[in-house]
Short mmCIF file of C-alpha atoms in Angstrom, two decimals:
data_model
loop_
_atom_site.label_atom_id
_atom_site.label_comp_id
_atom_site.label_asym_id
_atom_site.label_seq_id
_atom_site.Cartn_x
_atom_site.Cartn_y
_atom_site.Cartn_z
CA MET A 9 -90.78 103.55 -123.48
CA ILE A 10 -91.80 103.64 -127.14
CA ILE A 11 -94.42 101.15 -128.34
CA ASN A 12 -94.19 100.39 -132.04
CA HIS A 13 -97.90 100.26 -132.86
CA PRO A 14 -98.59 97.84 -135.75
CA LEU A 15 -100.88 100.37 -137.46
CA LEU A 16 -99.65 103.77 -136.25
CA GLY A 17 -95.90 103.29 -135.86
CA PRO A 18 -93.81 104.31 -132.83
CA ARG A 19 -95.92 105.87 -130.04
CA ASP A 20 -95.05 107.10 -126.55
CA ALA A 21 -96.11 104.57 -123.90
CA ALA A 22 -97.74 107.46 -122.01
CA GLU A 23 -100.55 107.36 -124.62
CA PHE A 24 -101.50 103.88 -123.41
CA ILE A 25 -103.30 102.36 -120.44
CA TYR A 26 -101.73 99.22 -118.97
CA LEU A 27 -103.96 96.30 -118.10
CA GLY A 28 -101.55 93.46 -117.33
CA ASP A 29 -100.62 89.94 -118.36
CA ALA A 30 -101.89 88.99 -121.82
CA ALA A 31 -103.07 85.71 -120.27
CA LEU A 32 -106.20 87.75 -119.49
CA ILE A 33 -107.22 87.07 -123.11
CA ASP A 34 -107.79 83.45 -122.12
CA ARG A 35 -110.97 83.85 -120.13
CA PRO A 36 -112.06 80.59 -118.45
CA ASP A 37 -115.16 78.67 -119.44
CA TRP A 38 -117.95 79.84 -117.15
CA GLN A 39 -119.71 76.49 -117.53
CA ALA A 40 -116.75 74.39 -116.38
CA GLU A 41 -117.16 72.27 -113.23
CA ASP A 42 -114.39 74.20 -111.48
CA ALA A 43 -115.33 77.61 -112.91
CA ALA A 44 -115.09 79.33 -109.49
CA GLU A 45 -111.50 78.19 -108.98
CA GLN A 46 -110.60 79.02 -112.57
CA PHE A 47 -112.06 82.52 -112.29
CA HIS A 48 -110.26 83.10 -108.98
CA ALA A 49 -106.99 82.24 -110.68
CA TYR A 50 -107.92 84.30 -113.73
CA GLY A 51 -108.96 87.35 -111.74
CA TYR A 52 -106.47 87.34 -108.90
CA LEU A 53 -103.37 85.19 -109.44
CA ARG A 54 -100.48 86.29 -111.65
CA ASP A 55 -97.29 84.72 -113.03
CA ASN A 56 -95.57 88.08 -112.41
CA VAL A 57 -92.86 87.28 -114.92
CA ALA A 58 -89.29 88.53 -114.44
CA GLY A 59 -88.10 88.66 -118.05
CA PRO A 60 -89.93 88.76 -121.40
CA MET A 61 -93.66 89.08 -120.74
CA GLN A 62 -96.69 89.38 -123.01
CA GLU A 63 -98.99 92.11 -121.77
CA LEU A 64 -102.08 94.06 -122.76
CA TRP A 65 -101.82 97.79 -123.48
CA TYR A 66 -104.81 99.94 -124.55
CA HIS A 67 -104.16 102.88 -126.87
CA GLU A 68 -106.53 105.24 -125.12
CA GLN A 69 -105.07 108.45 -126.49
CA GLY A 70 -104.82 106.99 -129.98
CA ASP A 71 -106.89 104.57 -132.00
CA ARG A 72 -108.38 102.79 -128.95
CA SER A 73 -106.92 99.48 -130.03
CA TRP A 74 -105.77 96.77 -127.63
CA LEU A 75 -102.21 95.59 -128.20
CA VAL A 76 -100.24 92.58 -127.02
CA VAL A 77 -96.78 93.95 -126.24
CA THR A 78 -93.85 91.62 -125.54
CA ARG A 79 -91.67 93.52 -123.10
CA ASP A 80 -88.83 92.48 -120.80
CA THR A 81 -89.77 93.41 -117.22
CA LEU A 82 -86.07 93.40 -116.23
CA THR A 83 -84.96 95.90 -118.90
CA HIS A 84 -88.20 97.47 -120.29
CA GLU A 85 -87.06 96.45 -123.79
CA ILE A 86 -89.98 95.90 -126.16
CA THR A 87 -89.39 93.16 -128.71
CA ASN A 88 -92.78 92.58 -130.33
CA VAL A 89 -96.11 94.38 -130.69
CA GLU A 90 -99.27 92.83 -132.13
CA LEU A 91 -102.91 93.76 -132.26
CA ALA A 92 -104.67 91.89 -129.46
CA ARG A 93 -107.42 91.07 -131.94
CA ASP A 94 -104.97 89.09 -134.06
CA VAL A 95 -103.53 87.31 -131.03
CA ALA A 96 -106.99 86.40 -129.77
CA ARG A 97 -108.07 85.13 -133.20
CA ASN A 98 -104.96 82.98 -133.46
CA ARG A 99 -105.86 81.45 -130.09
CA GLY A 100 -109.40 80.82 -131.29
CA ARG A 101 -110.82 83.38 -128.86
CA SER A 102 -112.65 85.55 -131.36
CA VAL A 103 -114.26 85.36 -134.79
CA MET B 26 -72.26 96.98 -76.77
CA ARG B 27 -74.89 99.50 -75.74
CA TYR B 28 -75.01 102.96 -77.20
CA SER B 29 -75.29 105.93 -74.84
CA ALA B 30 -74.20 109.54 -74.59
CA LEU B 31 -71.56 108.49 -72.10
CA ARG B 32 -70.19 105.92 -74.56
CA ILE B 33 -69.95 108.51 -77.33
CA LEU B 34 -68.08 110.84 -74.98
CA LYS B 35 -65.70 108.10 -73.94
CA GLU B 36 -65.02 107.00 -77.53
CA GLY B 37 -64.53 110.61 -78.58
CA LEU B 38 -61.84 111.05 -75.95
CA THR B 39 -60.07 107.80 -76.87
CA GLY B 40 -59.87 108.18 -80.63
CA ASN B 41 -63.05 106.22 -81.48
CA LYS B 42 -61.05 103.00 -81.42
CA GLY B 43 -63.54 101.01 -79.36
CA TRP B 44 -66.37 100.73 -81.91
CA LYS B 45 -66.84 97.19 -83.17
CA PRO B 46 -68.89 95.78 -86.10
CA VAL B 47 -72.45 95.63 -84.84
CA TRP B 48 -73.30 92.21 -86.24
CA ARG B 49 -71.34 89.04 -86.93
CA GLU B 50 -70.82 87.50 -90.37
CA PRO B 51 -71.42 83.82 -89.60
CA ASP B 52 -71.30 80.92 -92.05
CA PRO B 53 -74.62 79.15 -92.43
CA LYS B 54 -75.24 76.20 -90.12
CA PRO B 55 -76.68 73.01 -91.68
CA GLU B 56 -80.03 73.42 -89.92
CA TYR B 57 -82.14 76.07 -88.19
CA ASP B 58 -85.54 76.22 -86.53
CA ILE B 59 -86.59 79.03 -88.84
CA ILE B 60 -85.10 80.42 -92.04
CA ILE B 61 -86.20 83.88 -93.08
CA ILE B 62 -85.63 84.56 -96.78
CA GLY B 63 -84.82 88.24 -97.21
CA GLY B 64 -82.67 90.52 -95.07
CA GLY B 65 -84.72 93.65 -95.55
CA GLY B 66 -86.51 95.67 -92.92
CA HIS B 67 -89.36 93.19 -92.53
CA GLY B 68 -87.15 90.10 -92.48
CA LEU B 69 -84.79 91.56 -89.92
CA ALA B 70 -87.69 92.83 -87.80
CA THR B 71 -89.23 89.34 -87.93
CA ALA B 72 -85.99 87.79 -86.68
CA TYR B 73 -85.70 90.44 -83.98
CA TYR B 74 -89.21 89.89 -82.60
CA LEU B 75 -88.96 86.10 -82.93
CA ALA B 76 -85.90 86.18 -80.68
CA LYS B 77 -87.04 88.92 -78.34
CA THR B 78 -90.78 88.40 -77.96
CA TYR B 79 -91.21 84.73 -78.80
CA GLY B 80 -87.88 83.32 -77.55
CA ILE B 81 -86.95 81.51 -80.77
CA LYS B 82 -83.29 82.22 -81.46
CA ASN B 83 -82.09 79.44 -83.76
CA ILE B 84 -82.85 81.53 -86.83
CA ALA B 85 -81.06 82.42 -90.05
CA VAL B 86 -81.85 85.48 -92.14
CA LEU B 87 -80.67 84.79 -95.70
CA GLU B 88 -79.94 87.79 -97.88
CA LYS B 89 -78.98 87.67 -101.55
CA GLY B 90 -76.97 90.91 -101.40
CA TRP B 91 -76.32 93.05 -98.36
CA ILE B 92 -78.95 93.63 -95.68
CA GLY B 93 -81.19 96.64 -96.03
CA GLY B 94 -80.33 97.03 -99.72
CA GLY B 95 -83.86 96.71 -101.05
CA ASN B 96 -86.87 98.87 -100.36
CA VAL B 97 -85.94 99.67 -96.75
CA GLY B 98 -82.91 101.39 -98.27
CA ARG B 99 -84.84 103.11 -101.04
CA ASN B 100 -88.06 104.67 -99.81
CA THR B 101 -89.38 108.02 -98.65
CA THR B 102 -89.22 107.07 -94.94
CA ILE B 103 -92.77 108.03 -93.93
CA ILE B 104 -94.54 106.51 -90.94
CA ARG B 105 -98.27 106.95 -90.34
CA SER B 106 -101.41 105.02 -89.42
CA ASN B 107 -104.08 106.89 -91.33
CA TYR B 108 -105.93 103.94 -92.87
CA MET B 109 -109.64 103.25 -92.68
CA LEU B 110 -110.56 99.57 -92.95
CA PRO B 111 -110.64 97.32 -89.87
CA GLY B 112 -108.33 94.84 -91.64
CA ASN B 113 -105.65 97.51 -91.88
CA GLU B 114 -105.97 100.30 -89.35
CA PRO B 115 -105.32 98.41 -86.07
CA PHE B 116 -102.25 96.85 -87.70
CA TYR B 117 -100.81 100.18 -88.79
CA GLU B 118 -101.62 101.79 -85.45
CA LEU B 119 -99.75 98.98 -83.70
CA SER B 120 -96.87 99.69 -86.06
CA LEU B 121 -96.88 103.40 -85.20
CA LYS B 122 -96.90 102.57 -81.48
CA LEU B 123 -93.95 100.24 -82.01
CA TRP B 124 -92.13 103.01 -83.91
CA GLU B 125 -92.67 105.31 -80.94
CA GLY B 126 -90.79 102.97 -78.62
CA LEU B 127 -88.41 101.44 -81.13
CA GLU B 128 -85.21 103.37 -80.49
CA GLN B 129 -85.30 102.61 -76.76
CA ASP B 130 -86.30 99.04 -77.51
CA PHE B 131 -83.39 98.19 -79.79
CA ASN B 132 -80.98 100.83 -78.43
CA TYR B 133 -80.26 102.36 -81.82
CA ASN B 134 -80.80 105.86 -83.12
CA ALA B 135 -83.30 105.59 -85.96
CA MET B 136 -83.95 109.34 -85.93
CA ILE B 137 -87.69 108.81 -85.58
CA SER B 138 -89.27 112.22 -86.01
CA GLN B 139 -93.01 112.58 -85.44
CA ARG B 140 -93.26 115.74 -87.49
CA SER B 141 -96.85 115.05 -88.68
CA ILE B 142 -98.44 114.01 -91.94
CA LEU B 143 -101.12 116.03 -93.73
CA ASN B 144 -103.54 114.83 -96.43
CA LEU B 145 -104.87 117.80 -98.38
CA VAL B 146 -108.61 118.19 -99.03
CA HIS B 147 -110.00 119.90 -102.15
CA SER B 148 -113.76 119.32 -102.05
CA ASP B 149 -116.69 118.77 -99.70
CA ASN B 150 -116.89 115.11 -100.66
CA GLN B 151 -113.23 114.56 -99.97
CA ARG B 152 -113.57 116.33 -96.61
CA ASP B 153 -116.44 114.01 -95.63
CA ALA B 154 -114.44 110.95 -96.70
CA PHE B 155 -111.39 112.09 -94.76
CA ILE B 156 -113.39 112.82 -91.61
CA ARG B 157 -114.93 109.38 -91.89
CA ARG B 158 -111.41 107.97 -92.12
CA ALA B 159 -110.41 110.05 -89.09
CA ASN B 160 -113.25 108.47 -87.12
CA ALA B 161 -112.11 105.01 -88.19
CA MET B 162 -108.63 105.95 -86.99
CA PHE B 163 -110.04 107.00 -83.58
CA LEU B 164 -111.68 103.57 -83.28
CA ALA B 165 -108.25 101.97 -83.52
CA GLY B 166 -106.76 104.34 -80.98
CA ALA B 167 -104.94 106.52 -83.51
CA ASP B 168 -104.88 110.31 -83.58
CA ALA B 169 -106.34 112.51 -86.30
CA GLU B 170 -107.09 116.18 -86.59
CA TYR B 171 -109.03 118.07 -89.22
CA ALA B 172 -107.61 121.48 -90.16
CA THR B 173 -109.49 124.15 -92.08
CA ALA B 174 -107.91 126.08 -94.93
CA ASP B 175 -107.40 129.09 -92.63
CA GLN B 176 -105.52 126.98 -90.11
CA LEU B 177 -103.38 125.55 -92.89
CA ARG B 178 -102.65 129.01 -94.34
CA ALA B 179 -101.19 130.01 -90.99
CA GLU B 180 -99.15 126.83 -90.64
CA LEU B 181 -98.09 126.15 -94.24
CA PRO B 182 -98.16 129.50 -96.05
CA PHE B 183 -96.30 128.27 -99.12
CA LEU B 184 -99.04 126.04 -100.58
CA ASP B 185 -101.14 127.22 -103.51
CA TYR B 186 -104.50 127.52 -101.73
CA ASP B 187 -106.24 129.07 -104.72
CA ASN B 188 -105.14 126.46 -107.26
CA ALA B 189 -107.74 126.58 -110.04
CA ARG B 190 -108.22 122.82 -110.36
CA PHE B 191 -107.54 121.68 -106.78
CA PRO B 192 -108.13 124.58 -104.37
CA ILE B 193 -107.12 123.60 -100.83
CA LYS B 194 -110.20 123.46 -98.58
CA GLY B 195 -108.54 121.87 -95.57
CA GLY B 196 -106.62 118.80 -94.60
CA LEU B 197 -106.42 115.81 -92.32
CA PHE B 198 -103.44 115.77 -89.99
CA GLN B 199 -102.00 112.84 -88.18
CA ARG B 200 -99.59 114.60 -85.84
CA ARG B 201 -97.97 111.35 -84.70
CA GLY B 202 -96.96 110.53 -88.26
CA GLY B 203 -93.52 111.50 -89.48
CA THR B 204 -90.25 110.25 -90.88
CA VAL B 205 -87.48 107.86 -89.88
CA ARG B 206 -83.84 107.34 -90.84
CA HIS B 207 -84.65 104.30 -92.93
CA ASP B 208 -81.26 102.54 -93.11
CA ALA B 209 -80.92 102.73 -89.34
CA VAL B 210 -84.11 100.67 -89.04
CA ALA B 211 -82.53 97.76 -90.90
CA TRP B 212 -79.27 98.15 -89.00
CA GLY B 213 -80.96 98.48 -85.62
CA PHE B 214 -83.07 95.36 -86.11
CA ALA B 215 -80.04 93.46 -87.49
CA ARG B 216 -77.89 94.45 -84.55
CA GLY B 217 -80.59 93.54 -82.06
CA ALA B 218 -81.32 90.18 -83.71
CA ASP B 219 -77.62 89.33 -84.01
CA ALA B 220 -77.03 90.09 -80.35
CA MET B 221 -79.72 87.55 -79.45
CA GLY B 222 -78.06 84.85 -81.56
CA VAL B 223 -79.75 85.19 -84.96
CA ASP B 224 -77.42 84.38 -87.87
CA ILE B 225 -77.59 87.12 -90.50
CA ILE B 226 -76.08 85.60 -93.63
CA GLN B 227 -75.38 88.05 -96.44
CA ASN B 228 -74.42 87.20 -100.03
CA CYS B 229 -76.47 84.02 -99.71
CA GLU B 230 -79.04 83.74 -102.48
CA VAL B 231 -81.87 81.26 -102.14
CA THR B 232 -81.98 79.26 -105.36
CA GLY B 233 -84.57 76.65 -104.45
CA ILE B 234 -87.12 75.70 -101.83
CA ASP B 235 -87.06 72.07 -100.75
CA ILE B 236 -90.51 70.56 -100.53
CA GLU B 237 -90.91 66.92 -99.53
CA ASN B 238 -94.33 65.27 -99.36
CA GLY B 239 -96.08 68.63 -99.24
CA SER B 240 -93.91 70.02 -96.45
CA CYS B 241 -91.14 72.57 -96.68
CA ARG B 242 -87.88 71.18 -95.28
CA GLY B 243 -85.37 73.88 -96.13
CA VAL B 244 -83.79 75.82 -98.96
CA GLN B 245 -81.03 75.53 -101.54
CA THR B 246 -78.72 78.51 -101.57
CA SER B 247 -75.62 79.81 -103.29
CA ARG B 248 -73.81 78.68 -100.12
CA GLY B 249 -75.27 75.18 -100.02
CA ALA B 250 -78.41 73.50 -98.72
CA ILE B 251 -79.81 74.65 -95.37
CA ARG B 252 -82.55 72.75 -93.61
CA ALA B 253 -85.22 74.25 -91.39
CA ARG B 254 -88.47 73.37 -89.69
CA LYS B 255 -90.05 76.54 -91.04
CA VAL B 256 -89.18 78.76 -94.01
CA ALA B 257 -90.49 82.31 -94.11
CA MET B 258 -90.53 84.27 -97.36
CA CYS B 259 -90.08 87.98 -96.75
CA VAL B 260 -88.95 89.44 -100.06
CA ALA B 261 -91.52 92.06 -101.09
CA GLY B 262 -90.67 93.24 -104.59
CA SER B 263 -89.35 89.79 -105.51
CA SER B 264 -92.20 87.77 -104.00
CA GLY B 265 -93.27 86.38 -107.36
CA ARG B 266 -89.80 85.09 -108.15
CA VAL B 267 -89.25 83.43 -104.76
CA ALA B 268 -92.77 81.98 -104.54
CA ALA B 269 -92.33 80.52 -108.03
CA MET B 270 -89.55 78.31 -106.55
CA ALA B 271 -92.29 76.70 -104.47
CA GLY B 272 -94.62 76.48 -107.46
CA MET B 273 -96.91 79.23 -106.10
CA ARG B 274 -98.71 81.93 -108.06
CA LEU B 275 -99.55 85.01 -106.00
CA PRO B 276 -102.18 87.78 -106.12
CA ILE B 277 -99.31 90.20 -106.73
CA GLU B 278 -97.68 92.09 -109.59
CA SER B 279 -94.26 93.74 -109.29
CA HIS B 280 -94.32 97.44 -110.20
CA VAL B 281 -91.78 100.24 -110.10
CA LEU B 282 -92.25 103.32 -107.89
CA GLN B 283 -89.98 106.33 -108.30
CA ALA B 284 -88.86 108.87 -105.71
CA PHE B 285 -86.81 112.03 -105.85
CA VAL B 286 -84.54 114.17 -103.68
CA THR B 287 -83.52 117.77 -104.22
CA GLU B 288 -80.36 119.50 -103.12
CA GLY B 289 -80.28 120.48 -99.44
CA LEU B 290 -82.32 123.53 -98.51
CA LYS B 291 -82.91 125.43 -95.29
CA PRO B 292 -85.89 124.12 -93.29
CA VAL B 293 -89.08 124.95 -95.15
CA ILE B 294 -91.48 122.00 -94.83
CA PRO B 295 -92.30 121.09 -91.25
CA GLY B 296 -93.93 117.69 -91.84
CA VAL B 297 -95.09 115.36 -94.56
CA ILE B 298 -97.59 116.84 -97.01
CA THR B 299 -99.58 114.67 -99.39
CA PHE B 300 -101.44 115.96 -102.43
CA GLY B 301 -103.15 112.75 -103.49
CA ALA B 302 -105.30 114.39 -106.12
CA GLY B 303 -102.17 115.56 -107.91
CA HIS B 304 -100.04 112.42 -107.37
CA PHE B 305 -97.49 114.18 -105.17
CA TYR B 306 -96.21 113.99 -101.61
CA VAL B 307 -93.23 115.63 -100.00
CA SER B 308 -91.24 115.92 -96.82
CA GLN B 309 -87.88 117.46 -95.96
CA SER B 310 -85.05 115.33 -94.69
CA ASP B 311 -82.83 116.34 -91.78
CA LYS B 312 -80.09 117.02 -94.34
CA GLY B 313 -82.43 119.54 -96.00
CA GLY B 314 -83.29 117.72 -99.20
CA LEU B 315 -86.91 117.70 -100.28
CA VAL B 316 -87.90 114.03 -100.54
CA PHE B 317 -90.88 113.54 -102.81
CA GLY B 318 -92.71 111.10 -105.01
CA GLY B 319 -96.02 110.27 -106.61
CA ASP B 320 -97.72 107.32 -108.24
CA ILE B 321 -96.22 104.07 -109.49
CA ASP B 322 -95.28 103.93 -113.17
CA GLY B 323 -98.10 101.47 -113.73
CA TYR B 324 -96.57 98.57 -115.66
CA ASN B 325 -94.92 95.36 -114.42
CA SER B 326 -91.24 95.91 -113.77
CA TYR B 327 -88.31 94.46 -111.86
CA ALA B 328 -85.92 97.07 -113.28
CA GLN B 329 -85.55 99.35 -110.22
CA ARG B 330 -85.86 102.33 -112.53
CA GLY B 331 -88.84 104.10 -114.02
CA ASN B 332 -89.61 106.27 -117.00
CA LEU B 333 -89.84 109.99 -117.70
CA PRO B 334 -93.64 110.44 -117.98
CA VAL B 335 -93.98 109.78 -114.24
CA VAL B 336 -91.08 112.14 -113.47
CA GLU B 337 -92.99 114.82 -115.35
CA ASP B 338 -96.28 113.94 -113.65
CA VAL B 339 -94.75 114.15 -110.16
CA ALA B 340 -92.97 117.43 -110.98
CA GLU B 341 -96.22 118.90 -112.29
CA GLY B 342 -98.02 117.85 -109.11
CA GLY B 343 -95.35 119.51 -107.01
CA MET B 344 -95.43 122.72 -109.01
CA ALA B 345 -99.23 122.81 -108.88
CA ILE B 346 -99.57 122.67 -105.11
CA MET B 347 -96.24 124.02 -103.94
CA PRO B 348 -94.80 126.43 -106.52
CA ILE B 349 -91.70 127.18 -104.42
CA ILE B 350 -90.42 123.72 -105.31
CA GLY B 351 -89.66 125.03 -108.80
CA ARG B 352 -86.53 126.77 -107.52
CA ALA B 353 -85.08 123.56 -106.09
CA ARG B 354 -82.78 121.45 -108.22
CA LEU B 355 -83.25 117.70 -108.38
CA LEU B 356 -80.28 115.89 -106.93
CA ARG B 357 -81.20 112.28 -107.59
CA SER B 358 -84.05 109.92 -108.30
CA TRP B 359 -84.49 106.21 -108.02
CA GLY B 360 -86.98 103.43 -108.53
CA GLY B 361 -87.90 100.58 -106.25
CA VAL B 362 -89.83 97.41 -107.04
CA MET B 363 -93.17 97.07 -105.24
CA ASP B 364 -95.31 94.01 -104.59
CA MET B 365 -98.59 95.50 -105.83
CA SER B 366 -101.37 93.27 -104.54
CA MET B 367 -104.84 92.78 -105.97
CA ASP B 368 -106.54 94.91 -103.32
CA GLY B 369 -103.69 97.18 -102.28
CA SER B 370 -103.24 95.43 -98.93
CA PRO B 371 -100.52 93.05 -97.75
CA PHE B 372 -100.30 89.38 -96.78
CA ILE B 373 -98.93 87.75 -93.63
CA ASP B 374 -100.05 84.16 -93.86
CA ARG B 375 -99.29 80.47 -94.05
CA THR B 376 -99.18 78.91 -97.50
CA ASP B 377 -100.73 75.66 -98.69
CA ILE B 378 -97.30 74.08 -98.18
CA LYS B 379 -96.73 73.03 -94.57
CA GLY B 380 -93.84 74.88 -92.97
CA LEU B 381 -93.74 77.59 -95.67
CA TYR B 382 -94.93 81.08 -94.78
CA PHE B 383 -95.47 84.24 -96.76
CA ASN B 384 -95.07 87.95 -96.02
CA GLY B 385 -95.43 90.38 -98.92
CA GLY B 386 -97.77 92.47 -101.03
CA TRP B 387 -96.87 95.70 -99.22
CA CYS B 388 -97.49 97.86 -102.29
CA TYR B 389 -95.76 101.23 -101.77
CA GLY B 390 -96.47 101.23 -98.01
CA GLY B 391 -94.14 98.64 -96.55
CA PHE B 392 -91.74 100.92 -94.73
CA LYS B 393 -94.20 102.24 -92.13
CA ALA B 394 -95.34 98.68 -91.51
CA THR B 395 -91.86 97.35 -90.71
CA PRO B 396 -92.12 96.84 -86.92
CA ALA B 397 -95.68 95.48 -86.92
CA SER B 398 -94.98 93.30 -89.94
CA GLY B 399 -92.02 91.82 -88.09
CA LEU B 400 -93.99 91.32 -84.89
CA CYS B 401 -97.04 89.81 -86.59
CA TYR B 402 -94.97 87.56 -88.84
CA ALA B 403 -92.96 86.42 -85.80
CA HIS B 404 -96.25 85.68 -84.01
CA LEU B 405 -97.47 83.60 -86.95
CA LEU B 406 -94.18 81.72 -87.21
CA ALA B 407 -93.98 81.05 -83.48
CA LYS B 408 -97.60 80.15 -82.79
CA ASP B 409 -99.00 79.13 -86.20
CA THR B 410 -101.96 81.42 -85.61
CA PRO B 411 -102.24 84.93 -87.00
CA HIS B 412 -101.60 87.92 -84.78
CA GLU B 413 -104.85 89.62 -83.81
CA VAL B 414 -104.23 92.74 -85.92
CA ALA B 415 -103.03 90.82 -89.00
CA ARG B 416 -105.72 88.16 -89.13
CA GLU B 417 -107.37 89.56 -92.27
CA MET B 418 -104.11 89.67 -94.24
CA ARG B 419 -104.69 86.26 -95.75
CA LEU B 420 -103.60 84.88 -99.09
CA ASP B 421 -107.00 83.28 -99.72
CA ARG B 422 -109.07 86.40 -99.10
CA PHE B 423 -109.96 86.81 -102.78
CA ILE B 424 -111.58 83.41 -103.07
CA SER B 425 -113.52 83.99 -99.85
CA GLY B 426 -114.49 87.55 -100.82
CA HIS B 427 -112.78 89.33 -97.92
CA MET B 428 -110.69 91.88 -99.79
CA ILE B 429 -109.11 94.80 -97.91
CA ASP B 430 -109.51 97.41 -100.61
CA GLU B 431 -108.94 100.87 -99.07
CA LYS B 432 -109.46 102.66 -102.37
CA GLY B 433 -112.23 100.46 -103.73
CA GLN B 434 -110.38 99.96 -107.02
CA GLY B 435 -110.89 96.23 -107.49
CA ASN B 436 -108.39 93.68 -108.72
CA GLN B 437 -106.21 96.04 -110.76
CA PRO B 438 -102.85 96.33 -108.99
CA ASN B 439 -101.63 99.45 -110.78
CA LEU B 440 -104.65 101.44 -109.54
CA HIS B 441 -104.00 100.91 -105.83
#
């Protein structure tokens, strides 16, 4: 698989570390009433999508950036790559 | 129809005209006591033990394609019980004991060959950890045997003992481990279950799970609705997709694991050899091919095929520890989809929906578990209480803090 890095261009997926579903960006509120249940779901339960999935890849052997890669788990086709920072900012997760 | 040497002789003398299909192809009935979703090794074993051990015979096994076409048909056929944790080891030792009696039990030649499995040791720390694991195995009634490097040199002279990065210091044998003719396991369980009245329904895809007032009442399929008192999911690899029909999210990710076979060679490797530090394990099939593999690719996939970096990694591991493999030509490779769970251990449990049960999360180790998985799942379905050796394999173990994490990697499925 080739990941088209937004800053560095096409890079071999072997340069990256895979974390998982990009839903991990949306960390629950630790002060919520049901924080324990929310963190159980956040830490342990997965949608495990069959089809296009947004996921977090870390460019360890490159610029150490976190990317949100949209990839089809049925075909391995990659259709979109964004910096995780930009995705998180758009979701109001970061400043 | 029972198989025997006499029967083979008789058929041989009469033109082999007396062999019949070994299971029926029934149409689905409108209702069953139990529906098992998934005609793989575990699903068929579950049906077999439900009928044989627990006397429940009004069962349908629903299979989307043909039986035994998933991971029981695409694995590296290893059986062993060399685990450490009390939530796992008694279960896998029960499985190995069931393997030992399986061919007589279901009267089918599964070519079970207890040719041993060896885990290589490269450091003092690893030796201590392996001996600790051996002691845990003894506690569950399993066998284990530590071999020094000198013993291994005599027995397996072709390994690279003086490898610069991973010199071989010894190894942990389980002599009762070995390999099995994997397809025959599915066929043997199917034949046995069918003979006891279980309906094995192929080309019947489950498209929906009927839940009424919090209870599961049956399934929708490509061949119509079928009702049942209990519905048992048994679709490792596709667990997420099937559970989603019941609105469930699971502590599982689907990952691809690759395996490889070389051309047939004369006998060279007596048992199974694992080189965990180098992501490589190998055995030799009865046809002579070297069957080997390594780690999962590491990203979510339902594609049943992997990528080249892992092919290279596995080949490098093989060349590092066993340089003679370099002269063998690769015949074929394949990828299978694994239920990678959050702690690397499986689930055999009820769900929050009454009458709906779950078996899955086998990671890359489901094949060896087949008989015990079937027996324990059958026990759960028949009695609604977990089998003694599978009682820790619960879906809610992460919220209660009772993970079964052999490797101590935490909730990162691609590291298990």
